Amino acid sequence: MTNDTFMSAKEAATALEITLPTLYAYVSRGLIRSEPGAGKSRVRLYARADVEALLARKALRQNPAQAAETALYFGTPVLASAVTLIEDGRFFYRGHDVIELAQATGFESVASLLWRDSLTADDLFPPEIPASLAQRMAEIQPILEPLPLFERFQVALPLLAGHDLAAFDLAETAVAQTGARLLHLLTWAATGERPQASLVASLQQAWAAHNQPIQKIFNIALILCADHELNVSAFTARVVASTQANPYAVVQAGLAALQGARHGGHTERVMAFLREAGSVAGVRPAVAARLRCGERIPSFGHPIYPNGDPRGQLLLDLVMGEFGGGTAVSIVQELIQVMAEATGQLPTIDLGLAALAEAAGLPEGAPLALFALGRTAGWLGQAIEQYKEDQLIRPRARYVGKRPE
């Protein structure tokens, strides 16, 4: 228990501007979690997150417009969801710890979990691909092959959507089946070959056949990328789903948001920085040059994880364990050490994806493509939830421009 997670009774009461008896009443009503502290005294401590949530509600009542506006920038929750929970430096898919899940479960099973709260995926994968859809995919292969990996996804989806009539059925079971087809088709686009076994096995064969042991790392990377609560692309996907657009359109929208440099496209900045450093000796000068210019080092520091991104830590541990001693891993290790000294910031999942690509010699653009494949499962989980809500997401703007005369 740390001060970042818990507060004393006096601190909590002061923050809320209430008396201690009122604080205890909040606890009894389940509004604030309380746990015994360490040591002999066992003085009870109070969850900081719950106190902050109550403060946010108070602000919302006092100034709804300002509170709603602030909520859009890593603020208070704005949508109810049962898909992903991020809490106390950990994250969960439908109640399952993702770090544990990723090391024990296949990606297809996790996709099923996100879509319908079941790890059983045998009835979804491998999916049945209608002959007309498979024929269309084969026809567009010559168009896709010269393109960067991520652009293949963006080009393929609109060319395929009209050949998958079942995708217009927005019932939960039908969307899960469409999701399985979409993951199959996107993997086909990424590898140039129709998947014959699992999606991960197909990626392994096409991208890193000489590194068979990293099939497990591919699987873990996809699971870690699958969802992350109401991030930019997930929110975009939900907005599009709220219009009753079909899953192909939902994924297209998610891809558009993901490619931005402040979201999944951040992996490209990380790759560029690693190549800029070039060697272990080049890391410190490269970091110093950026910091002197007031620039951030990409892939360090996550606002939701002040004590470190657990996704990045797991992925980096796996890459270092498999490729330790290689030049790419040595550069990444030096970068982590230099950043710890310079800023105290810890790496995010973006560095893990970049380290995997560099160490395993993956194709150009593989980090973002892996991110997109994994996150497709999450976008569709969010879409299914939004289809059930059957409500249009349509916030109002607070006009600050020139008033009409």
mmCIF file of C-alpha atoms in Angstrom:
data_model
loop_
_atom_site.group_PDB
_atom_site.id
_atom_site.type_symbol
_atom_site.label_atom_id
_atom_site.label_comp_id
_atom_site.label_asym_id
_atom_site.label_seq_id
_atom_site.Cartn_x
_atom_site.Cartn_y
_atom_site.Cartn_z
ATOM 1 C CA MET A 1 0.000 0.000 0.000
ATOM 2 C CA THR A 2 1.498 3.286 -1.095
ATOM 3 C CA ASN A 3 0.574 6.917 -0.762
ATOM 4 C CA ASP A 4 -0.255 6.847 -4.480
ATOM 5 C CA THR A 5 -2.987 4.296 -3.769
ATOM 6 C CA PHE A 6 -4.259 5.016 -0.243
ATOM 7 C CA MET A 7 -4.786 8.006 2.049
ATOM 8 C CA SER A 8 -5.144 8.404 5.791
ATOM 9 C CA ALA A 9 -8.586 9.210 7.223
ATOM 10 C CA LYS A 10 -7.543 12.804 7.896
ATOM 11 C CA GLU A 11 -6.197 13.250 4.349
ATOM 12 C CA ALA A 12 -9.356 11.799 2.801
ATOM 13 C CA ALA A 13 -11.684 13.886 4.954
ATOM 14 C CA THR A 14 -9.694 17.059 4.241
ATOM 15 C CA ALA A 15 -9.703 16.426 0.490
ATOM 16 C CA LEU A 16 -13.472 15.901 0.499
ATOM 17 C CA GLU A 17 -14.083 18.749 2.954
ATOM 18 C CA ILE A 18 -16.130 16.473 5.232
ATOM 19 C CA THR A 19 -15.949 15.307 8.829
ATOM 20 C CA LEU A 20 -14.497 11.961 9.864
ATOM 21 C CA PRO A 21 -17.949 10.554 10.767
ATOM 22 C CA THR A 22 -19.134 11.439 7.265
ATOM 23 C CA LEU A 23 -16.078 9.695 5.817
ATOM 24 C CA TYR A 24 -16.911 6.557 7.752
ATOM 25 C CA ALA A 25 -20.502 6.793 6.502
ATOM 26 C CA TYR A 26 -19.191 6.907 2.905
ATOM 27 C CA VAL A 27 -17.225 3.745 3.610
ATOM 28 C CA SER A 28 -20.251 1.954 5.047
ATOM 29 C CA ARG A 29 -22.243 2.878 1.924
ATOM 30 C CA GLY A 30 -19.541 1.425 -0.319
ATOM 31 C CA LEU A 31 -18.515 4.771 -1.813
ATOM 32 C CA ILE A 32 -14.927 4.539 -0.531
ATOM 33 C CA ARG A 33 -12.888 1.369 -0.049
ATOM 34 C CA SER A 34 -10.988 1.044 3.213
ATOM 35 C CA GLU A 35 -8.267 -1.435 4.151
ATOM 36 C CA PRO A 36 -6.161 -1.960 7.268
ATOM 37 C CA GLY A 37 -2.692 -0.458 7.047
ATOM 38 C CA ALA A 38 0.616 -2.189 7.662
ATOM 39 C CA GLY A 39 2.375 -2.329 11.010
ATOM 40 C CA LYS A 40 1.150 -2.996 14.517
ATOM 41 C CA SER A 41 -1.374 -0.176 14.622
ATOM 42 C CA ARG A 42 -3.248 -1.399 11.507
ATOM 43 C CA VAL A 43 -4.668 2.118 11.116
ATOM 44 C CA ARG A 44 -7.163 1.999 8.269
ATOM 45 C CA LEU A 45 -6.355 3.595 4.939
ATOM 46 C CA TYR A 46 -8.739 4.886 2.280
ATOM 47 C CA ALA A 47 -8.588 4.381 -1.499
ATOM 48 C CA ARG A 48 -7.312 7.522 -3.205
ATOM 49 C CA ALA A 49 -9.068 6.610 -6.479
ATOM 50 C CA ASP A 50 -12.451 6.505 -4.718
ATOM 51 C CA VAL A 51 -11.813 9.859 -3.061
ATOM 52 C CA GLU A 52 -10.860 11.365 -6.425
ATOM 53 C CA ALA A 53 -13.982 9.862 -8.026
ATOM 54 C CA LEU A 54 -16.160 11.543 -5.386
ATOM 55 C CA LEU A 55 -14.375 14.835 -5.963
ATOM 56 C CA ALA A 56 -15.017 14.484 -9.697
ATOM 57 C CA ARG A 57 -18.725 13.890 -9.058
ATOM 58 C CA LYS A 58 -18.830 16.988 -6.855
ATOM 59 C CA ALA A 59 -17.175 19.023 -9.598
ATOM 60 C CA LEU A 60 -19.670 17.678 -12.109
ATOM 61 C CA ARG A 61 -22.574 18.833 -9.964
ATOM 62 C CA GLN A 62 -21.052 22.279 -9.421
ATOM 63 C CA ASN A 63 -19.944 22.882 -13.003
ATOM 64 C CA PRO A 64 -21.225 20.194 -15.393
ATOM 65 C CA ALA A 65 -19.843 21.802 -18.553
ATOM 66 C CA GLN A 66 -16.305 22.216 -17.235
ATOM 67 C CA ALA A 67 -16.239 18.742 -15.687
ATOM 68 C CA ALA A 68 -17.467 17.112 -18.894
ATOM 69 C CA GLU A 69 -14.870 18.984 -20.940
ATOM 70 C CA THR A 70 -12.046 17.946 -18.610
ATOM 71 C CA ALA A 71 -13.178 14.324 -18.690
ATOM 72 C CA LEU A 72 -12.165 14.075 -22.357
ATOM 73 C CA TYR A 73 -8.472 14.462 -21.444
ATOM 74 C CA PHE A 74 -7.548 11.508 -19.195
ATOM 75 C CA GLY A 75 -10.306 12.669 -16.873
ATOM 76 C CA THR A 76 -13.214 10.976 -15.142
ATOM 77 C CA PRO A 77 -14.966 8.070 -16.911
ATOM 78 C CA VAL A 78 -17.523 9.135 -19.525
ATOM 79 C CA LEU A 79 -18.968 5.772 -20.628
ATOM 80 C CA ALA A 80 -19.992 2.627 -18.783
ATOM 81 C CA SER A 81 -18.156 -0.490 -19.967
ATOM 82 C CA ALA A 82 -17.675 -4.076 -18.799
ATOM 83 C CA VAL A 83 -14.791 -4.848 -21.175
ATOM 84 C CA THR A 84 -11.560 -3.557 -19.590
ATOM 85 C CA LEU A 85 -10.672 -2.330 -16.110
ATOM 86 C CA ILE A 86 -7.465 -0.364 -15.402
ATOM 87 C CA GLU A 87 -6.827 -0.029 -11.666
ATOM 88 C CA ASP A 88 -3.841 0.287 -9.331
ATOM 89 C CA GLY A 89 -1.261 -0.274 -12.074
ATOM 90 C CA ARG A 90 -2.941 -3.440 -13.391
ATOM 91 C CA PHE A 91 -5.480 -4.112 -16.124
ATOM 92 C CA PHE A 92 -8.119 -6.740 -16.650
ATOM 93 C CA TYR A 93 -10.256 -8.082 -19.492
ATOM 94 C CA ARG A 94 -13.693 -8.907 -18.090
ATOM 95 C CA GLY A 95 -12.180 -9.582 -14.664
ATOM 96 C CA HIS A 96 -9.148 -11.564 -15.874
ATOM 97 C CA ASP A 97 -5.676 -10.176 -15.088
ATOM 98 C CA VAL A 98 -4.249 -9.577 -18.568
ATOM 99 C CA ILE A 99 -0.607 -10.175 -17.634
ATOM 100 C CA GLU A 100 -1.547 -13.648 -16.385
ATOM 101 C CA LEU A 101 -3.995 -14.229 -19.231
ATOM 102 C CA ALA A 102 -1.428 -13.381 -21.901
ATOM 103 C CA GLN A 103 1.004 -15.998 -20.647
ATOM 104 C CA ALA A 104 -1.562 -18.794 -20.378
ATOM 105 C CA THR A 105 -4.102 -18.281 -23.173
ATOM 106 C CA GLY A 106 -4.256 -18.056 -26.968
ATOM 107 C CA PHE A 107 -5.127 -14.809 -28.729
ATOM 108 C CA GLU A 108 -8.263 -16.274 -30.311
ATOM 109 C CA SER A 109 -9.577 -17.224 -26.865
ATOM 110 C CA VAL A 110 -8.968 -13.702 -25.593
ATOM 111 C CA ALA A 111 -10.812 -12.284 -28.607
ATOM 112 C CA SER A 112 -13.771 -14.495 -27.670
ATOM 113 C CA LEU A 113 -13.522 -13.260 -24.078
ATOM 114 C CA LEU A 114 -13.682 -9.628 -25.201
ATOM 115 C CA TRP A 115 -16.610 -10.269 -27.520
ATOM 116 C CA ARG A 116 -18.812 -12.546 -25.440
ATOM 117 C CA ASP A 117 -17.202 -13.107 -22.025
ATOM 118 C CA SER A 118 -16.085 -16.658 -22.839
ATOM 119 C CA LEU A 119 -12.590 -18.050 -23.384
ATOM 120 C CA THR A 120 -14.027 -20.828 -25.547
ATOM 121 C CA ALA A 121 -13.214 -19.999 -29.169
ATOM 122 C CA ASP A 122 -13.474 -23.336 -31.008
ATOM 123 C CA ASP A 123 -16.798 -22.372 -32.573
ATOM 124 C CA LEU A 124 -15.319 -19.099 -33.900
ATOM 125 C CA PHE A 125 -11.842 -20.077 -35.088
ATOM 126 C CA PRO A 126 -10.939 -20.972 -37.737
ATOM 127 C CA PRO A 127 -13.835 -18.990 -39.198
ATOM 128 C CA GLU A 128 -15.922 -19.996 -42.174
ATOM 129 C CA ILE A 129 -15.036 -17.686 -45.060
ATOM 130 C CA PRO A 130 -17.703 -17.515 -47.799
ATOM 131 C CA ALA A 131 -16.344 -18.465 -51.214
ATOM 132 C CA SER A 132 -17.144 -15.036 -52.664
ATOM 133 C CA LEU A 133 -15.241 -13.303 -49.853
ATOM 134 C CA ALA A 134 -12.217 -15.595 -50.226
ATOM 135 C CA GLN A 135 -12.230 -15.033 -53.976
ATOM 136 C CA ARG A 136 -12.338 -11.264 -53.468
ATOM 137 C CA MET A 137 -9.404 -11.454 -51.053
ATOM 138 C CA ALA A 138 -7.385 -13.427 -53.608
ATOM 139 C CA GLU A 139 -8.248 -10.854 -56.289
ATOM 140 C CA ILE A 140 -6.970 -7.884 -54.278
ATOM 141 C CA GLN A 141 -3.715 -9.551 -53.169
ATOM 142 C CA PRO A 142 -1.721 -7.967 -56.052
ATOM 143 C CA ILE A 143 -2.941 -4.556 -54.868
ATOM 144 C CA LEU A 144 -1.988 -5.206 -51.256
ATOM 145 C CA GLU A 145 1.442 -6.816 -51.615
ATOM 146 C CA PRO A 146 3.419 -3.650 -52.553
ATOM 147 C CA LEU A 147 1.877 -1.641 -49.701
ATOM 148 C CA PRO A 148 3.239 -1.153 -46.162
ATOM 149 C CA LEU A 149 1.670 -3.594 -43.687
ATOM 150 C CA PHE A 150 -0.641 -1.119 -41.992
ATOM 151 C CA GLU A 151 -1.866 0.340 -45.279
ATOM 152 C CA ARG A 152 -2.801 -3.153 -46.424
ATOM 153 C CA PHE A 153 -5.404 -3.239 -43.683
ATOM 154 C CA GLN A 154 -6.782 0.167 -44.615
ATOM 155 C CA VAL A 155 -7.030 -0.705 -48.321
ATOM 156 C CA ALA A 156 -8.367 -4.238 -47.871
ATOM 157 C CA LEU A 157 -11.338 -3.505 -45.618
ATOM 158 C CA PRO A 158 -13.405 -1.283 -47.951
ATOM 159 C CA LEU A 159 -12.676 -3.642 -50.853
ATOM 160 C CA LEU A 160 -13.921 -6.629 -48.842
ATOM 161 C CA ALA A 161 -16.864 -5.172 -46.912
ATOM 162 C CA GLY A 162 -19.397 -5.464 -49.707
ATOM 163 C CA HIS A 163 -18.590 -9.153 -50.143
ATOM 164 C CA ASP A 164 -19.422 -10.064 -46.527
ATOM 165 C CA LEU A 165 -23.181 -9.643 -46.273
ATOM 166 C CA ALA A 166 -23.296 -11.399 -42.896
ATOM 167 C CA ALA A 167 -21.386 -8.432 -41.442
ATOM 168 C CA PHE A 168 -24.565 -6.355 -41.573
ATOM 169 C CA ASP A 169 -26.100 -8.506 -38.825
ATOM 170 C CA LEU A 170 -25.319 -6.612 -35.611
ATOM 171 C CA ALA A 171 -26.521 -9.226 -33.139
ATOM 172 C CA GLU A 172 -23.856 -10.204 -30.595
ATOM 173 C CA THR A 173 -23.249 -13.726 -31.950
ATOM 174 C CA ALA A 174 -23.121 -12.495 -35.541
ATOM 175 C CA VAL A 175 -20.629 -9.708 -34.723
ATOM 176 C CA ALA A 176 -18.358 -12.217 -32.955
ATOM 177 C CA GLN A 177 -18.420 -14.385 -36.089
ATOM 178 C CA THR A 178 -17.684 -11.343 -38.249
ATOM 179 C CA GLY A 179 -14.832 -10.460 -35.892
ATOM 180 C CA ALA A 180 -13.261 -13.882 -36.408
ATOM 181 C CA ARG A 181 -13.497 -13.410 -40.183
ATOM 182 C CA LEU A 182 -11.981 -9.943 -39.936
ATOM 183 C CA LEU A 183 -8.993 -11.151 -37.903
ATOM 184 C CA HIS A 184 -8.504 -13.977 -40.415
ATOM 185 C CA LEU A 185 -8.640 -11.559 -43.370
ATOM 186 C CA LEU A 186 -6.329 -8.986 -41.774
ATOM 187 C CA THR A 187 -3.781 -11.694 -40.978
ATOM 188 C CA TRP A 188 -4.065 -12.835 -44.598
ATOM 189 C CA ALA A 189 -3.410 -9.253 -45.724
ATOM 190 C CA ALA A 190 -0.408 -8.935 -43.395
ATOM 191 C CA THR A 191 1.238 -12.206 -44.441
ATOM 192 C CA GLY A 192 0.178 -12.583 -48.070
ATOM 193 C CA GLU A 193 -1.011 -16.130 -47.363
ATOM 194 C CA ARG A 194 -4.371 -17.444 -46.222
ATOM 195 C CA PRO A 195 -3.998 -18.597 -42.585
ATOM 196 C CA GLN A 196 -4.070 -22.373 -42.334
ATOM 197 C CA ALA A 197 -3.490 -22.746 -38.597
ATOM 198 C CA SER A 198 -3.742 -20.201 -35.778
ATOM 199 C CA LEU A 199 -3.340 -16.506 -36.550
ATOM 200 C CA VAL A 200 -0.132 -16.391 -34.509
ATOM 201 C CA ALA A 201 1.333 -19.382 -36.349
ATOM 202 C CA SER A 202 0.629 -17.661 -39.662
ATOM 203 C CA LEU A 203 2.419 -14.487 -38.542
ATOM 204 C CA GLN A 204 5.346 -16.538 -37.275
ATOM 205 C CA GLN A 205 5.720 -18.418 -40.553
ATOM 206 C CA ALA A 206 5.527 -15.299 -42.704
ATOM 207 C CA TRP A 207 7.542 -12.864 -40.594
ATOM 208 C CA ALA A 208 10.011 -14.861 -38.523
ATOM 209 C CA ALA A 209 10.130 -18.503 -39.569
ATOM 210 C CA HIS A 210 13.787 -18.674 -38.472
ATOM 211 C CA ASN A 211 12.798 -17.658 -34.919
ATOM 212 C CA GLN A 212 10.237 -20.335 -34.022
ATOM 213 C CA PRO A 213 10.385 -19.731 -30.231
ATOM 214 C CA ILE A 214 8.907 -16.236 -30.610
ATOM 215 C CA GLN A 215 5.490 -17.520 -31.653
ATOM 216 C CA LYS A 216 4.646 -17.293 -27.944
ATOM 217 C CA ILE A 217 5.856 -13.694 -27.855
ATOM 218 C CA PHE A 218 3.666 -12.834 -30.858
ATOM 219 C CA ASN A 219 0.683 -14.313 -29.040
ATOM 220 C CA ILE A 220 1.414 -12.336 -25.869
ATOM 221 C CA ALA A 221 1.953 -9.105 -27.816
ATOM 222 C CA LEU A 222 -1.424 -9.432 -29.552
ATOM 223 C CA ILE A 223 -3.187 -10.062 -26.237
ATOM 224 C CA LEU A 224 -1.471 -7.135 -24.513
ATOM 225 C CA CYS A 225 -2.531 -4.862 -27.387
ATOM 226 C CA ALA A 226 -6.103 -6.169 -27.610
ATOM 227 C CA ASP A 227 -7.839 -3.525 -25.510
ATOM 228 C CA HIS A 228 -7.018 -0.692 -23.152
ATOM 229 C CA GLU A 229 -10.278 0.766 -21.948
ATOM 230 C CA LEU A 230 -11.560 3.947 -23.624
ATOM 231 C CA ASN A 231 -8.439 4.960 -25.534
ATOM 232 C CA VAL A 232 -8.641 7.171 -28.620
ATOM 233 C CA SER A 233 -9.236 4.404 -31.152
ATOM 234 C CA ALA A 234 -11.668 2.511 -28.888
ATOM 235 C CA PHE A 235 -13.704 5.670 -28.371
ATOM 236 C CA THR A 236 -13.661 6.260 -32.124
ATOM 237 C CA ALA A 237 -14.824 2.688 -32.696
ATOM 238 C CA ARG A 238 -17.668 3.127 -30.218
ATOM 239 C CA VAL A 239 -18.798 6.380 -31.815
ATOM 240 C CA VAL A 240 -18.929 4.702 -35.228
ATOM 241 C CA ALA A 241 -20.675 1.628 -33.799
ATOM 242 C CA SER A 242 -23.267 3.916 -32.177
ATOM 243 C CA THR A 243 -24.417 4.880 -35.689
ATOM 244 C CA GLN A 244 -25.107 1.165 -36.389
ATOM 245 C CA ALA A 245 -22.243 1.029 -38.896
ATOM 246 C CA ASN A 246 -21.086 -2.553 -39.491
ATOM 247 C CA PRO A 247 -17.902 -4.060 -37.985
ATOM 248 C CA TYR A 248 -15.829 -3.403 -41.119
ATOM 249 C CA ALA A 249 -16.514 0.320 -40.748
ATOM 250 C CA VAL A 250 -15.802 0.133 -37.015
ATOM 251 C CA VAL A 251 -12.372 -1.383 -37.633
ATOM 252 C CA GLN A 252 -11.639 1.104 -40.430
ATOM 253 C CA ALA A 253 -12.374 3.943 -38.013
ATOM 254 C CA GLY A 254 -10.208 2.364 -35.335
ATOM 255 C CA LEU A 255 -7.331 2.039 -37.781
ATOM 256 C CA ALA A 256 -7.603 5.702 -38.755
ATOM 257 C CA ALA A 257 -7.260 6.740 -35.115
ATOM 258 C CA LEU A 258 -4.571 4.176 -34.303
ATOM 259 C CA GLN A 259 -2.149 5.362 -36.972
ATOM 260 C CA GLY A 260 -1.787 8.789 -35.361
ATOM 261 C CA ALA A 261 1.626 9.614 -33.896
ATOM 262 C CA ARG A 262 0.141 10.046 -30.407
ATOM 263 C CA HIS A 263 -1.479 6.606 -30.436
ATOM 264 C CA GLY A 264 -0.317 3.398 -32.162
ATOM 265 C CA GLY A 265 1.726 5.384 -34.651
ATOM 266 C CA HIS A 266 3.959 6.212 -31.691
ATOM 267 C CA THR A 267 5.733 2.924 -32.444
ATOM 268 C CA GLU A 268 7.133 4.505 -35.615
ATOM 269 C CA ARG A 269 8.692 7.285 -33.539
ATOM 270 C CA VAL A 270 10.246 4.698 -31.247
ATOM 271 C CA MET A 271 11.720 2.774 -34.175
ATOM 272 C CA ALA A 272 13.124 6.016 -35.603
ATOM 273 C CA PHE A 273 14.733 6.904 -32.268
ATOM 274 C CA LEU A 274 16.367 3.472 -31.889
ATOM 275 C CA ARG A 275 17.839 3.797 -35.357
ATOM 276 C CA GLU A 276 18.913 7.353 -34.606
ATOM 277 C CA ALA A 277 20.871 6.092 -31.598
ATOM 278 C CA GLY A 278 22.318 3.319 -33.760
ATOM 279 C CA SER A 279 24.467 1.690 -31.088
ATOM 280 C CA VAL A 280 24.798 1.316 -27.339
ATOM 281 C CA ALA A 281 27.312 4.165 -27.308
ATOM 282 C CA GLY A 282 24.934 6.348 -29.270
ATOM 283 C CA VAL A 283 22.023 6.090 -26.839
ATOM 284 C CA ARG A 284 23.175 8.585 -24.211
ATOM 285 C CA PRO A 285 24.070 11.348 -26.726
ATOM 286 C CA ALA A 286 20.752 10.820 -28.530
ATOM 287 C CA VAL A 287 18.786 11.106 -25.283
ATOM 288 C CA ALA A 288 20.781 14.146 -24.181
ATOM 289 C CA ALA A 289 20.244 15.908 -27.511
ATOM 290 C CA ARG A 290 16.471 15.406 -27.312
ATOM 291 C CA LEU A 291 16.231 16.488 -23.686
ATOM 292 C CA ARG A 292 18.323 19.614 -24.287
ATOM 293 C CA CYS A 293 15.816 20.616 -26.966
ATOM 294 C CA GLY A 294 12.927 20.134 -24.571
ATOM 295 C CA GLU A 295 11.674 17.069 -26.447
ATOM 296 C CA ARG A 296 10.210 13.923 -24.926
ATOM 297 C CA ILE A 297 11.830 10.562 -25.511
ATOM 298 C CA PRO A 298 9.222 8.369 -27.209
ATOM 299 C CA SER A 299 7.820 5.354 -25.346
ATOM 300 C CA PHE A 300 8.582 6.513 -21.794
ATOM 301 C CA GLY A 301 6.045 7.596 -19.184
ATOM 302 C CA HIS A 302 2.357 6.655 -19.342
ATOM 303 C CA PRO A 303 -0.207 8.898 -17.597
ATOM 304 C CA ILE A 304 -2.311 5.900 -16.523
ATOM 305 C CA TYR A 305 0.689 3.954 -15.196
ATOM 306 C CA PRO A 306 2.886 6.242 -13.077
ATOM 307 C CA ASN A 307 4.714 3.169 -11.729
ATOM 308 C CA GLY A 308 5.326 1.646 -15.155
ATOM 309 C CA ASP A 309 3.295 0.123 -17.980
ATOM 310 C CA PRO A 310 2.866 -3.595 -17.145
ATOM 311 C CA ARG A 311 2.386 -4.397 -20.852
ATOM 312 C CA GLY A 312 5.742 -2.902 -21.759
ATOM 313 C CA GLN A 313 7.506 -4.593 -18.859
ATOM 314 C CA LEU A 314 6.252 -8.069 -19.755
ATOM 315 C CA LEU A 315 7.003 -7.719 -23.445
ATOM 316 C CA LEU A 316 10.480 -6.320 -22.807
ATOM 317 C CA ASP A 317 11.263 -9.110 -20.332
ATOM 318 C CA LEU A 318 10.299 -11.706 -22.936
ATOM 319 C CA VAL A 319 12.319 -10.071 -25.726
ATOM 320 C CA MET A 320 15.373 -9.702 -23.510
ATOM 321 C CA GLY A 321 15.057 -13.311 -22.390
ATOM 322 C CA GLU A 322 14.873 -14.579 -25.965
ATOM 323 C CA PHE A 323 17.352 -12.213 -27.638
ATOM 324 C CA GLY A 324 19.583 -11.119 -24.739
ATOM 325 C CA GLY A 325 23.088 -10.247 -25.861
ATOM 326 C CA GLY A 326 22.006 -9.083 -29.312
ATOM 327 C CA THR A 327 22.729 -5.541 -30.459
ATOM 328 C CA ALA A 328 19.077 -4.480 -30.559
ATOM 329 C CA VAL A 329 18.420 -5.678 -27.012
ATOM 330 C CA SER A 330 21.604 -4.034 -25.730
ATOM 331 C CA ILE A 331 20.519 -0.710 -27.218
ATOM 332 C CA VAL A 332 17.089 -0.986 -25.594
ATOM 333 C CA GLN A 333 18.597 -1.931 -22.231
ATOM 334 C CA GLU A 334 20.912 1.066 -22.369
ATOM 335 C CA LEU A 335 18.018 3.343 -23.275
ATOM 336 C CA ILE A 336 15.983 2.126 -20.287
ATOM 337 C CA GLN A 337 18.958 2.689 -17.977
ATOM 338 C CA VAL A 338 19.720 6.168 -19.310
ATOM 339 C CA MET A 339 16.073 7.219 -19.038
ATOM 340 C CA ALA A 340 15.865 5.908 -15.469
ATOM 341 C CA GLU A 341 18.827 8.138 -14.570
ATOM 342 C CA ALA A 342 17.657 11.173 -16.533
ATOM 343 C CA THR A 343 13.910 11.286 -15.902
ATOM 344 C CA GLY A 344 12.895 8.306 -13.778
ATOM 345 C CA GLN A 345 10.334 7.406 -16.442
ATOM 346 C CA LEU A 346 9.631 3.777 -17.308
ATOM 347 C CA PRO A 347 9.010 2.245 -20.756
ATOM 348 C CA THR A 348 5.598 1.702 -22.345
ATOM 349 C CA ILE A 349 4.338 -1.061 -24.612
ATOM 350 C CA ASP A 350 5.545 0.891 -27.650
ATOM 351 C CA LEU A 351 9.162 0.182 -26.723
ATOM 352 C CA GLY A 352 8.309 -3.484 -26.205
ATOM 353 C CA LEU A 353 6.839 -3.751 -29.704
ATOM 354 C CA ALA A 354 9.790 -1.900 -31.231
ATOM 355 C CA ALA A 355 12.299 -4.048 -29.341
ATOM 356 C CA LEU A 356 10.570 -7.207 -30.585
ATOM 357 C CA ALA A 357 10.661 -5.990 -34.181
ATOM 358 C CA GLU A 358 14.322 -4.964 -34.054
ATOM 359 C CA ALA A 359 15.552 -8.047 -32.197
ATOM 360 C CA ALA A 360 13.611 -10.549 -34.324
ATOM 361 C CA GLY A 361 14.217 -8.812 -37.640
ATOM 362 C CA LEU A 362 10.500 -8.376 -38.370
ATOM 363 C CA PRO A 363 9.261 -6.633 -41.538
ATOM 364 C CA GLU A 364 9.088 -2.860 -41.731
ATOM 365 C CA GLY A 365 5.972 -1.610 -39.987
ATOM 366 C CA ALA A 366 5.471 -4.801 -37.961
ATOM 367 C CA PRO A 367 5.045 -3.052 -34.551
ATOM 368 C CA LEU A 368 2.074 -1.004 -35.734
ATOM 369 C CA ALA A 369 0.620 -3.970 -37.643
ATOM 370 C CA LEU A 370 0.803 -6.161 -34.516
ATOM 371 C CA PHE A 371 -0.819 -3.390 -32.510
ATOM 372 C CA ALA A 372 -3.621 -3.102 -35.076
ATOM 373 C CA LEU A 373 -4.269 -6.841 -35.269
ATOM 374 C CA GLY A 374 -4.467 -7.131 -31.501
ATOM 375 C CA ARG A 375 -6.571 -4.005 -31.045
ATOM 376 C CA THR A 376 -9.081 -5.149 -33.691
ATOM 377 C CA ALA A 377 -10.331 -7.660 -31.119
ATOM 378 C CA GLY A 378 -10.829 -4.853 -28.598
ATOM 379 C CA TRP A 379 -12.542 -2.507 -31.037
ATOM 380 C CA LEU A 380 -15.092 -5.182 -31.797
ATOM 381 C CA GLY A 381 -15.592 -5.910 -28.101
ATOM 382 C CA GLN A 382 -16.322 -2.224 -27.591
ATOM 383 C CA ALA A 383 -18.585 -2.202 -30.669
ATOM 384 C CA ILE A 384 -20.654 -5.155 -29.437
ATOM 385 C CA GLU A 385 -21.191 -3.333 -26.156
ATOM 386 C CA GLN A 386 -22.217 -0.175 -28.014
ATOM 387 C CA TYR A 387 -24.586 -2.030 -30.359
ATOM 388 C CA LYS A 388 -26.368 -3.343 -27.249
ATOM 389 C CA GLU A 389 -26.656 0.180 -25.836
ATOM 390 C CA ASP A 390 -28.506 1.249 -28.999
ATOM 391 C CA GLN A 391 -27.720 4.890 -28.305
ATOM 392 C CA LEU A 392 -26.072 7.454 -30.563
ATOM 393 C CA ILE A 393 -22.931 9.038 -29.070
ATOM 394 C CA ARG A 394 -23.409 12.703 -29.814
ATOM 395 C CA PRO A 395 -21.875 15.179 -27.321
ATOM 396 C CA ARG A 396 -22.580 18.905 -27.585
ATOM 397 C CA ALA A 397 -19.900 21.517 -28.210
ATOM 398 C CA ARG A 398 -19.286 24.520 -25.943
ATOM 399 C CA TYR A 399 -19.106 27.317 -28.486
ATOM 400 C CA VAL A 400 -16.228 29.775 -27.887
ATOM 401 C CA GLY A 401 -16.120 31.511 -31.270
ATOM 402 C CA LYS A 402 -17.413 34.826 -32.491
ATOM 403 C CA ARG A 403 -21.023 35.446 -31.541
ATOM 404 C CA PRO A 404 -23.475 36.349 -34.323
ATOM 405 C CA GLU A 405 -24.409 40.021 -34.490
#
